[in-house]
PDB file of C-alpha atoms in Angstrom:
ATOM      1  CA  MET I 176       2.103 169.882 -41.242  1.00 65.00           C
ATOM      2  CA  SER I 177       5.442 168.117 -40.986  1.00 77.00           C
ATOM      3  CA  GLU I 178       8.080 168.113 -43.699  1.00 78.00           C
ATOM      4  CA  PHE I 179       7.372 164.419 -44.317  1.00 79.00           C
ATOM      5  CA  GLU I 180       3.640 165.082 -44.843  1.00 78.00           C
ATOM      6  CA  ARG I 181       4.404 167.906 -47.298  1.00 78.00           C
ATOM      7  CA  GLU I 182       6.759 165.698 -49.240  1.00 81.00           C
ATOM      8  CA  TRP I 183       4.373 162.699 -49.240  1.00 77.00           C
ATOM      9  CA  ASN I 184       1.510 164.787 -50.540  1.00 79.00           C
ATOM     10  CA  ALA I 185       3.762 166.553 -53.080  1.00 78.00           C
ATOM     11  CA  ASN I 186       4.819 163.154 -54.370  1.00 80.00           C
ATOM     12  CA  LYS I 187       1.200 162.221 -54.961  1.00 77.00           C
ATOM     13  CA  ALA I 188       0.596 165.561 -56.657  1.00 77.00           C
ATOM     14  CA  ASP I 189       3.540 164.944 -58.985  1.00 76.00           C
ATOM     15  CA  ALA I 190       1.943 161.716 -60.061  1.00 74.00           C
ATOM     16  CA  GLY I 191      -1.322 163.554 -60.873  1.00 74.00           C
ATOM     17  CA  ALA I 192      -3.274 161.883 -58.067  1.00 75.00           C
ATOM     18  CA  TYR I 193      -5.149 165.087 -57.266  1.00 73.00           C
ATOM     19  CA  ASP I 194      -7.120 167.077 -59.832  1.00 72.00           C
ATOM     20  CA  ASP I 195      -7.080 170.904 -59.565  1.00 69.00           C
ATOM     21  CA  ASP I 196     -10.218 171.238 -57.405  1.00 72.00           C
ATOM     22  CA  VAL I 197      -9.167 168.518 -54.969  1.00 73.00           C
ATOM     23  CA  LEU I 198      -5.659 169.893 -54.723  1.00 69.00           C
ATOM     24  CA  GLY I 199      -7.023 173.344 -54.040  1.00 71.00           C
ATOM     25  CA  GLU I 200      -9.244 172.110 -51.218  1.00 70.00           C
ATOM     26  CA  LEU I 201      -6.360 170.094 -49.806  1.00 72.00           C
ATOM     27  CA  LEU I 202      -4.135 173.162 -49.755  1.00 66.00           C
ATOM     28  CA  ARG I 203      -6.845 175.394 -48.336  1.00 67.00           C
ATOM     29  CA  CYS I 204      -7.914 173.172 -45.452  1.00 69.00           C
ATOM     30  CA  GLY I 205      -4.994 170.805 -44.966  1.00 74.00           C
ATOM     31  CA  ALA I 206      -5.195 167.027 -44.912  1.00 79.00           C
ATOM     32  CA  ARG I 207      -5.267 166.810 -41.105  1.00 79.00           C
ATOM     33  CA  ALA I 208      -8.318 169.088 -40.766  1.00 71.00           C
ATOM     34  CA  ILE I 209     -10.217 167.195 -43.440  1.00 74.00           C
ATOM     35  CA  GLN I 210      -9.369 163.828 -41.876  1.00 78.00           C
ATOM     36  CA  ALA I 211     -10.365 164.954 -38.377  1.00 72.00           C
ATOM     37  CA  ALA I 212     -13.725 166.320 -39.554  1.00 64.00           C
ATOM     38  CA  ALA I 213     -14.481 163.116 -41.494  1.00 69.00           C
ATOM     39  CA  GLY I 214     -13.470 160.778 -38.638  1.00 69.00           C
ATOM     40  CA  LEU I 215     -10.542 159.349 -40.615  1.00 78.00           C
ATOM     41  CA  LYS I 216      -7.136 158.474 -39.221  1.00 83.00           C
ATOM     42  CA  VAL I 217      -5.405 161.834 -38.773  1.00 83.00           C
ATOM     43  CA  ASP I 218      -1.962 161.422 -40.279  1.00 83.00           C
ATOM     44  CA  GLY I 219      -1.719 164.284 -42.731  1.00 83.00           C
ATOM     45  CA  LEU I 220      -1.283 161.933 -45.663  1.00 84.00           C
ATOM     46  CA  ALA I 221      -3.901 162.497 -48.362  1.00 82.00           C
ATOM     47  CA  GLY I 222      -4.604 158.979 -49.535  1.00 80.00           C
ATOM     48  CA  PRO I 223      -7.650 157.555 -51.368  1.00 78.00           C
ATOM     49  CA  ALA I 224     -10.032 157.895 -48.388  1.00 80.00           C
ATOM     50  CA  THR I 225      -9.098 161.550 -47.879  1.00 82.00           C
ATOM     51  CA  ILE I 226      -9.491 162.295 -51.602  1.00 79.00           C
ATOM     52  CA  GLU I 227     -12.917 160.628 -51.549  1.00 77.00           C
ATOM     53  CA  VAL I 228     -14.018 162.868 -48.664  1.00 73.00           C
ATOM     54  CA  ILE I 229     -12.787 166.005 -50.525  1.00 75.00           C
ATOM     55  CA  GLU I 230     -14.661 164.972 -53.660  1.00 72.00           C
ATOM     56  CA  GLY I 231     -17.763 164.597 -51.537  1.00 69.00           C
ATOM     57  CA  ILE I 232     -17.281 168.053 -50.067  1.00 62.00           C
ATOM     58  CA  LEU I 233     -16.924 169.475 -53.562  1.00 65.00           C
ATOM     59  CA  ASN I 234     -19.951 167.450 -54.712  1.00 57.00           C
ATOM     60  CA  LYS I 235     -17.916 166.150 -57.617  1.00 50.00           C
ATOM     61  CA  THR I 236     -19.416 163.547 -59.932  1.00 43.00           C
ATOM     62  CA  THR I 237     -17.550 160.983 -61.972  1.00 41.00           C
ATOM     63  CA  ALA I 238     -17.291 161.255 -65.702  1.00 42.00           C
ATOM     64  CA  ALA I 239     -19.653 159.331 -67.928  1.00 40.00           C
ATOM     65  CA  PRO I 240     -18.621 155.704 -68.562  1.00 42.00           C
ATOM     66  CA  GLY I 241     -16.200 155.320 -71.428  1.00 49.00           C
ATOM     67  CA  LYS I 242     -13.053 153.631 -72.613  1.00 56.00           C
ATOM     68  CA  HIS I 243     -10.088 153.542 -70.239  1.00 65.00           C
ATOM     69  CA  ASP I 244      -7.197 155.760 -71.210  1.00 68.00           C
ATOM     70  CA  ALA I 245      -4.309 153.367 -70.626  1.00 74.00           C
ATOM     71  CA  LYS I 246      -2.003 152.603 -73.517  1.00 73.00           C
ATOM     72  CA  LYS I 247      -1.652 148.972 -74.535  1.00 76.00           C
ATOM     73  CA  PRO I 248       1.922 147.644 -74.090  1.00 72.00           C
ATOM     74  CA  GLN I 249       3.838 146.673 -77.194  1.00 65.00           C
ATOM     75  CA  PHE I 250       4.426 143.161 -75.799  1.00 64.00           C
ATOM     76  CA  THR I 251       2.737 140.757 -73.423  1.00 71.00           C
ATOM     77  CA  GLN I 252       3.678 141.479 -69.814  1.00 78.00           C
ATOM     78  CA  PRO I 253       4.436 138.330 -67.792  1.00 86.00           C
ATOM     79  CA  ILE I 254       3.299 138.172 -64.174  1.00 91.00           C
ATOM     80  CA  PRO I 255       6.373 137.876 -61.940  1.00 90.00           C
ATOM     81  CA  ARG I 256       6.841 135.831 -58.767  1.00 89.00           C
ATOM     82  CA  ARG I 257       7.128 137.682 -55.464  1.00 87.00           C
ATOM     83  CA  ALA I 258      10.902 137.494 -55.496  1.00 89.00           C
ATOM     84  CA  ALA I 259      11.006 139.199 -58.899  1.00 91.00           C
ATOM     85  CA  VAL I 260       8.684 142.143 -58.185  1.00 94.00           C
ATOM     86  CA  GLU I 261      11.453 144.691 -57.753  1.00 92.00           C
ATOM     87  CA  ALA I 262      13.398 143.444 -60.759  1.00 89.00           C
ATOM     88  CA  PHE I 263      10.348 143.534 -63.024  1.00 89.00           C
ATOM     89  CA  TYR I 264       8.532 146.693 -61.875  1.00 93.00           C
ATOM     90  CA  GLY I 265      11.608 148.660 -60.787  1.00 93.00           C
ATOM     91  CA  SER I 266      13.454 149.429 -57.588  1.00 94.00           C
ATOM     92  CA  PHE I 267      13.326 152.725 -55.778  1.00 94.00           C
ATOM     93  CA  ARG I 268      14.768 154.477 -52.781  1.00 94.00           C
ATOM     94  CA  TYR I 269      12.373 155.439 -50.024  1.00 93.00           C
ATOM     95  CA  LYS I 270      12.234 156.718 -46.476  1.00 91.00           C
ATOM     96  CA  ASP I 271       9.900 155.866 -43.605  1.00 91.00           C
ATOM     97  CA  HIS I 272       7.557 158.290 -41.908  1.00 81.00           C
ATOM     98  CA  PRO I 273       9.121 159.210 -38.532  1.00 79.00           C
ATOM     99  CA  ASP I 274       5.744 159.410 -36.743  1.00 77.00           C
ATOM    100  CA  THR I 275       3.199 157.454 -38.795  1.00 79.00           C
ATOM    101  CA  PRO I 276       4.169 153.751 -38.846  1.00 84.00           C
ATOM    102  CA  GLY I 277       4.022 152.116 -42.230  1.00 91.00           C
ATOM    103  CA  ALA I 278       3.986 155.191 -44.488  1.00 90.00           C
ATOM    104  CA  ILE I 279       6.860 155.750 -46.895  1.00 90.00           C
ATOM    105  CA  ILE I 280       8.013 158.386 -49.414  1.00 89.00           C
ATOM    106  CA  ILE I 281       9.318 157.020 -52.716  1.00 90.00           C
ATOM    107  CA  GLU I 282      11.876 158.924 -54.760  1.00 89.00           C
ATOM    108  CA  ARG I 283      10.060 161.293 -57.127  1.00 86.00           C
ATOM    109  CA  GLU I 284      11.868 160.292 -60.323  1.00 88.00           C
ATOM    110  CA  TRP I 285      10.680 156.680 -60.031  1.00 90.00           C
ATOM    111  CA  VAL I 286       7.128 157.933 -59.458  1.00 89.00           C
ATOM    112  CA  ARG I 287       7.235 160.198 -62.489  1.00 85.00           C
ATOM    113  CA  GLN I 288       8.528 157.377 -64.702  1.00 87.00           C
ATOM    114  CA  ASN I 289       6.169 154.620 -63.547  1.00 90.00           C
ATOM    115  CA  ILE I 290       2.939 155.786 -61.931  1.00 89.00           C
ATOM    116  CA  VAL I 291       0.166 156.754 -64.372  1.00 87.00           C
ATOM    117  CA  GLY I 292      -3.482 157.717 -64.141  1.00 86.00           C
ATOM    118  CA  LEU I 293      -6.032 155.126 -65.310  1.00 90.00           C
ATOM    119  CA  THR I 294      -9.645 156.111 -65.943  1.00 90.00           C
ATOM    120  CA  LEU I 295     -11.814 153.023 -65.561  1.00 94.00           C
ATOM    121  CA  HIS I 296     -14.905 152.424 -67.644  1.00 93.00           C
ATOM    122  CA  THR I 297     -16.964 153.740 -64.713  1.00 93.00           C
ATOM    123  CA  GLY I 298     -15.231 157.127 -64.852  1.00 89.00           C
ATOM    124  CA  LYS I 299     -13.361 156.388 -61.618  1.00 89.00           C
ATOM    125  CA  LYS I 300      -9.659 157.331 -61.855  1.00 87.00           C
ATOM    126  CA  VAL I 301      -6.928 155.373 -60.096  1.00 90.00           C
ATOM    127  CA  TRP I 302      -3.111 155.591 -60.156  1.00 90.00           C
ATOM    128  CA  VAL I 303      -1.235 152.471 -61.098  1.00 92.00           C
ATOM    129  CA  HIS I 304       2.064 151.196 -62.525  1.00 93.00           C
ATOM    130  CA  ARG I 305       2.356 151.879 -66.243  1.00 90.00           C
ATOM    131  CA  LEU I 306       2.995 148.189 -67.011  1.00 90.00           C
ATOM    132  CA  VAL I 307      -0.326 147.024 -65.551  1.00 93.00           C
ATOM    133  CA  ALA I 308      -2.599 149.944 -66.419  1.00 92.00           C
ATOM    134  CA  HIS I 309      -4.003 148.704 -69.744  1.00 92.00           C
ATOM    135  CA  GLU I 310      -4.566 145.172 -68.450  1.00 94.00           C
ATOM    136  CA  LEU I 311      -6.198 146.380 -65.257  1.00 95.00           C
ATOM    137  CA  GLY I 312      -8.559 148.633 -67.176  1.00 94.00           C
ATOM    138  CA  GLU I 313      -9.712 145.825 -69.473  1.00 94.00           C
ATOM    139  CA  LEU I 314     -10.036 143.208 -66.726  1.00 96.00           C
ATOM    140  CA  PHE I 315     -11.921 145.579 -64.423  1.00 97.00           C
ATOM    141  CA  GLU I 316     -14.496 146.329 -67.105  1.00 96.00           C
ATOM    142  CA  LYS I 317     -14.873 142.635 -67.959  1.00 97.00           C
ATOM    143  CA  ALA I 318     -15.241 141.646 -64.296  1.00 98.00           C
ATOM    144  CA  CYS I 319     -18.020 144.159 -63.772  1.00 97.00           C
ATOM    145  CA  LYS I 320     -19.917 143.081 -66.843  1.00 97.00           C
ATOM    146  CA  VAL I 321     -19.760 139.322 -66.281  1.00 98.00           C
ATOM    147  CA  SER I 322     -20.532 139.494 -62.555  1.00 98.00           C
ATOM    148  CA  GLY I 323     -23.035 142.321 -62.294  1.00 97.00           C
ATOM    149  CA  TYR I 324     -20.987 143.872 -59.484  1.00 98.00           C
ATOM    150  CA  THR I 325     -19.429 147.297 -60.034  1.00 97.00           C
ATOM    151  CA  PRO I 326     -17.258 148.481 -57.081  1.00 97.00           C
ATOM    152  CA  LYS I 327     -17.694 152.120 -56.083  1.00 94.00           C
ATOM    153  CA  SER I 328     -14.339 152.464 -54.306  1.00 93.00           C
ATOM    154  CA  VAL I 329     -11.053 151.514 -55.967  1.00 95.00           C
ATOM    155  CA  ALA I 330      -7.602 152.348 -54.541  1.00 92.00           C
ATOM    156  CA  SER I 331      -4.233 151.249 -55.937  1.00 94.00           C
ATOM    157  CA  TRP I 332      -1.018 153.257 -55.499  1.00 91.00           C
ATOM    158  CA  VAL I 333      -0.377 153.965 -51.812  1.00 91.00           C
ATOM    159  CA  PRO I 334       3.310 154.049 -50.752  1.00 91.00           C
ATOM    160  CA  ARG I 335       3.470 151.991 -47.535  1.00 92.00           C
ATOM    161  CA  HIS I 336       4.531 148.809 -45.786  1.00 95.00           C
ATOM    162  CA  MET I 337       2.193 145.824 -45.614  1.00 94.00           C
ATOM    163  CA  ARG I 338      -0.685 146.447 -43.176  1.00 91.00           C
ATOM    164  CA  TRP I 339       0.886 149.831 -42.404  1.00 90.00           C
ATOM    165  CA  ASP I 340       3.468 148.018 -40.282  1.00 93.00           C
ATOM    166  CA  SER I 341       6.990 149.365 -40.744  1.00 91.00           C
ATOM    167  CA  LYS I 342       8.413 146.002 -39.612  1.00 92.00           C
ATOM    168  CA  ARG I 343       6.879 144.269 -42.623  1.00 94.00           C
ATOM    169  CA  ASN I 344       7.997 144.282 -46.260  1.00 94.00           C
ATOM    170  CA  LEU I 345       6.732 146.912 -48.639  1.00 96.00           C
ATOM    171  CA  SER I 346       3.149 146.485 -49.826  1.00 96.00           C
ATOM    172  CA  ARG I 347       2.529 145.782 -53.519  1.00 96.00           C
ATOM    173  CA  HIS I 348       0.499 148.993 -53.393  1.00 96.00           C
ATOM    174  CA  SER I 349       3.811 150.871 -53.246  1.00 96.00           C
ATOM    175  CA  TRP I 350       4.504 149.814 -56.823  1.00 96.00           C
ATOM    176  CA  GLY I 351       0.931 150.446 -57.978  1.00 95.00           C
ATOM    177  CA  ILE I 352       0.496 146.786 -58.908  1.00 97.00           C
ATOM    178  CA  ALA I 353      -2.219 146.019 -56.333  1.00 97.00           C
ATOM    179  CA  PHE I 354      -5.637 147.457 -55.772  1.00 97.00           C
ATOM    180  CA  ASP I 355      -8.443 147.254 -53.149  1.00 97.00           C
ATOM    181  CA  ILE I 356     -12.142 147.524 -53.909  1.00 97.00           C
ATOM    182  CA  ASP I 357     -14.934 148.641 -51.540  1.00 96.00           C
ATOM    183  CA  PRO I 358     -12.901 148.063 -48.350  1.00 93.00           C
ATOM    184  CA  SER I 359     -15.893 148.578 -46.053  1.00 93.00           C
ATOM    185  CA  LEU I 360     -17.787 145.820 -47.847  1.00 96.00           C
ATOM    186  CA  ASN I 361     -14.946 143.409 -48.631  1.00 96.00           C
ATOM    187  CA  GLY I 362     -12.853 143.780 -45.472  1.00 94.00           C
ATOM    188  CA  VAL I 363     -10.261 141.429 -43.984  1.00 94.00           C
ATOM    189  CA  GLY I 364     -11.863 138.239 -42.667  1.00 93.00           C
ATOM    190  CA  MET I 365     -15.359 138.986 -44.019  1.00 94.00           C
ATOM    191  CA  LYS I 366     -17.157 136.013 -45.527  1.00 92.00           C
ATOM    192  CA  ASP I 367     -20.431 137.380 -46.864  1.00 94.00           C
ATOM    193  CA  THR I 368     -19.127 140.120 -49.155  1.00 97.00           C
ATOM    194  CA  PRO I 369     -20.161 141.376 -52.612  1.00 97.00           C
ATOM    195  CA  LEU I 370     -17.178 139.432 -53.962  1.00 97.00           C
ATOM    196  CA  HIS I 371     -18.393 136.229 -52.339  1.00 96.00           C
ATOM    197  CA  ARG I 372     -21.855 136.837 -53.763  1.00 97.00           C
ATOM    198  CA  HIS I 373     -20.416 137.614 -57.207  1.00 98.00           C
ATOM    199  CA  PRO I 374     -17.599 135.071 -57.575  1.00 97.00           C
ATOM    200  CA  GLU I 375     -17.233 135.775 -61.277  1.00 98.00           C
ATOM    201  CA  TRP I 376     -15.634 139.139 -60.437  1.00 98.00           C
ATOM    202  CA  ALA I 377     -12.540 137.707 -58.800  1.00 98.00           C
ATOM    203  CA  GLN I 378     -12.383 134.838 -61.262  1.00 98.00           C
ATOM    204  CA  VAL I 379     -11.732 137.214 -64.166  1.00 97.00           C
ATOM    205  CA  PHE I 380      -8.546 138.358 -62.484  1.00 97.00           C
ATOM    206  CA  ARG I 381      -7.546 134.858 -61.336  1.00 97.00           C
ATOM    207  CA  ASP I 382      -7.853 133.614 -64.942  1.00 96.00           C
ATOM    208  CA  ALA I 383      -5.502 136.379 -66.027  1.00 95.00           C
ATOM    209  CA  GLY I 384      -2.884 135.328 -63.427  1.00 95.00           C
ATOM    210  CA  TRP I 385      -3.610 137.897 -60.716  1.00 97.00           C
ATOM    211  CA  THR I 386      -3.659 136.948 -57.025  1.00 97.00           C
ATOM    212  CA  CYS I 387      -6.811 137.539 -54.959  1.00 97.00           C
ATOM    213  CA  GLY I 388      -6.537 138.112 -51.228  1.00 96.00           C
ATOM    214  CA  MET I 389      -9.776 136.196 -50.784  1.00 95.00           C
ATOM    215  CA  ASP I 390      -7.748 133.032 -51.372  1.00 96.00           C
ATOM    216  CA  TRP I 391      -5.186 133.681 -48.607  1.00 94.00           C
ATOM    217  CA  LYS I 392      -5.632 131.147 -45.768  1.00 92.00           C
ATOM    218  CA  ASN I 393      -3.837 132.983 -42.960  1.00 92.00           C
ATOM    219  CA  TYR I 394      -5.012 136.487 -43.797  1.00 94.00           C
ATOM    220  CA  PRO I 395      -8.101 136.408 -46.047  1.00 96.00           C
ATOM    221  CA  ASP I 396      -8.418 139.863 -47.602  1.00 97.00           C
ATOM    222  CA  PRO I 397     -11.251 139.830 -50.192  1.00 97.00           C
ATOM    223  CA  MET I 398     -10.800 143.434 -51.271  1.00 97.00           C
ATOM    224  CA  HIS I 399      -7.179 142.941 -52.363  1.00 97.00           C
ATOM    225  CA  PHE I 400      -5.916 142.015 -55.846  1.00 98.00           C
ATOM    226  CA  GLU I 401      -2.297 142.078 -56.984  1.00 97.00           C
ATOM    227  CA  ARG I 402      -0.463 141.363 -60.215  1.00 97.00           C
ATOM    228  CA  VAL I 403       2.003 138.978 -58.615  1.00 95.00           C
ATOM    229  CA  ALA I 404       2.176 135.193 -58.782  1.00 91.00           C
ATOM    230  CA  ARG I 405       2.441 133.324 -55.484  1.00 80.00           C
TER     231      ARG I 405
END
């Protein structure tokens, strides 16, 4: 494991992205071994897909449905334009992975101050920016109820460039203000997805000012939602 991989995974651990059992399995086997055995991209970076595999190995079940644990902000949070993302959600120093294009490590202090755990009403836990956590929890629950579609996979905070391409700008996922749902079912360019069959799901987020990748003309990405105005 390279120094970059150790630091990347430690940064996620600092944010609470791994519970004790998952962290133990990750330390025992190593991210690369787990990824290779599962047929994932072997990069040593324990992201959402790797965590999901570990939870499957441990035969972990999600908690019973309940209220999300995010704290409601004391004031209404406006949704910024793309040019204001850094000013609104905070700026951070970062460094690029020397071998895995697109991956970055964000300074730990910014992570500690801004990334929080959010338990959705389904029991699924995701890591998001503190300013969007409460809103995301409420909208997610509402979207599932009004549409009849409840995503099984939800991933938000992943420090990286857009499309894992180091030549592109940083992804909104780096700030924890974007999330993807059921990537294998709602993939880029797909037209007959659960989101297309349950249009009410995305509409809940649109009505609240979020952007849905399904609406992008040049790069339709149904799984992607971000709290940024375009």
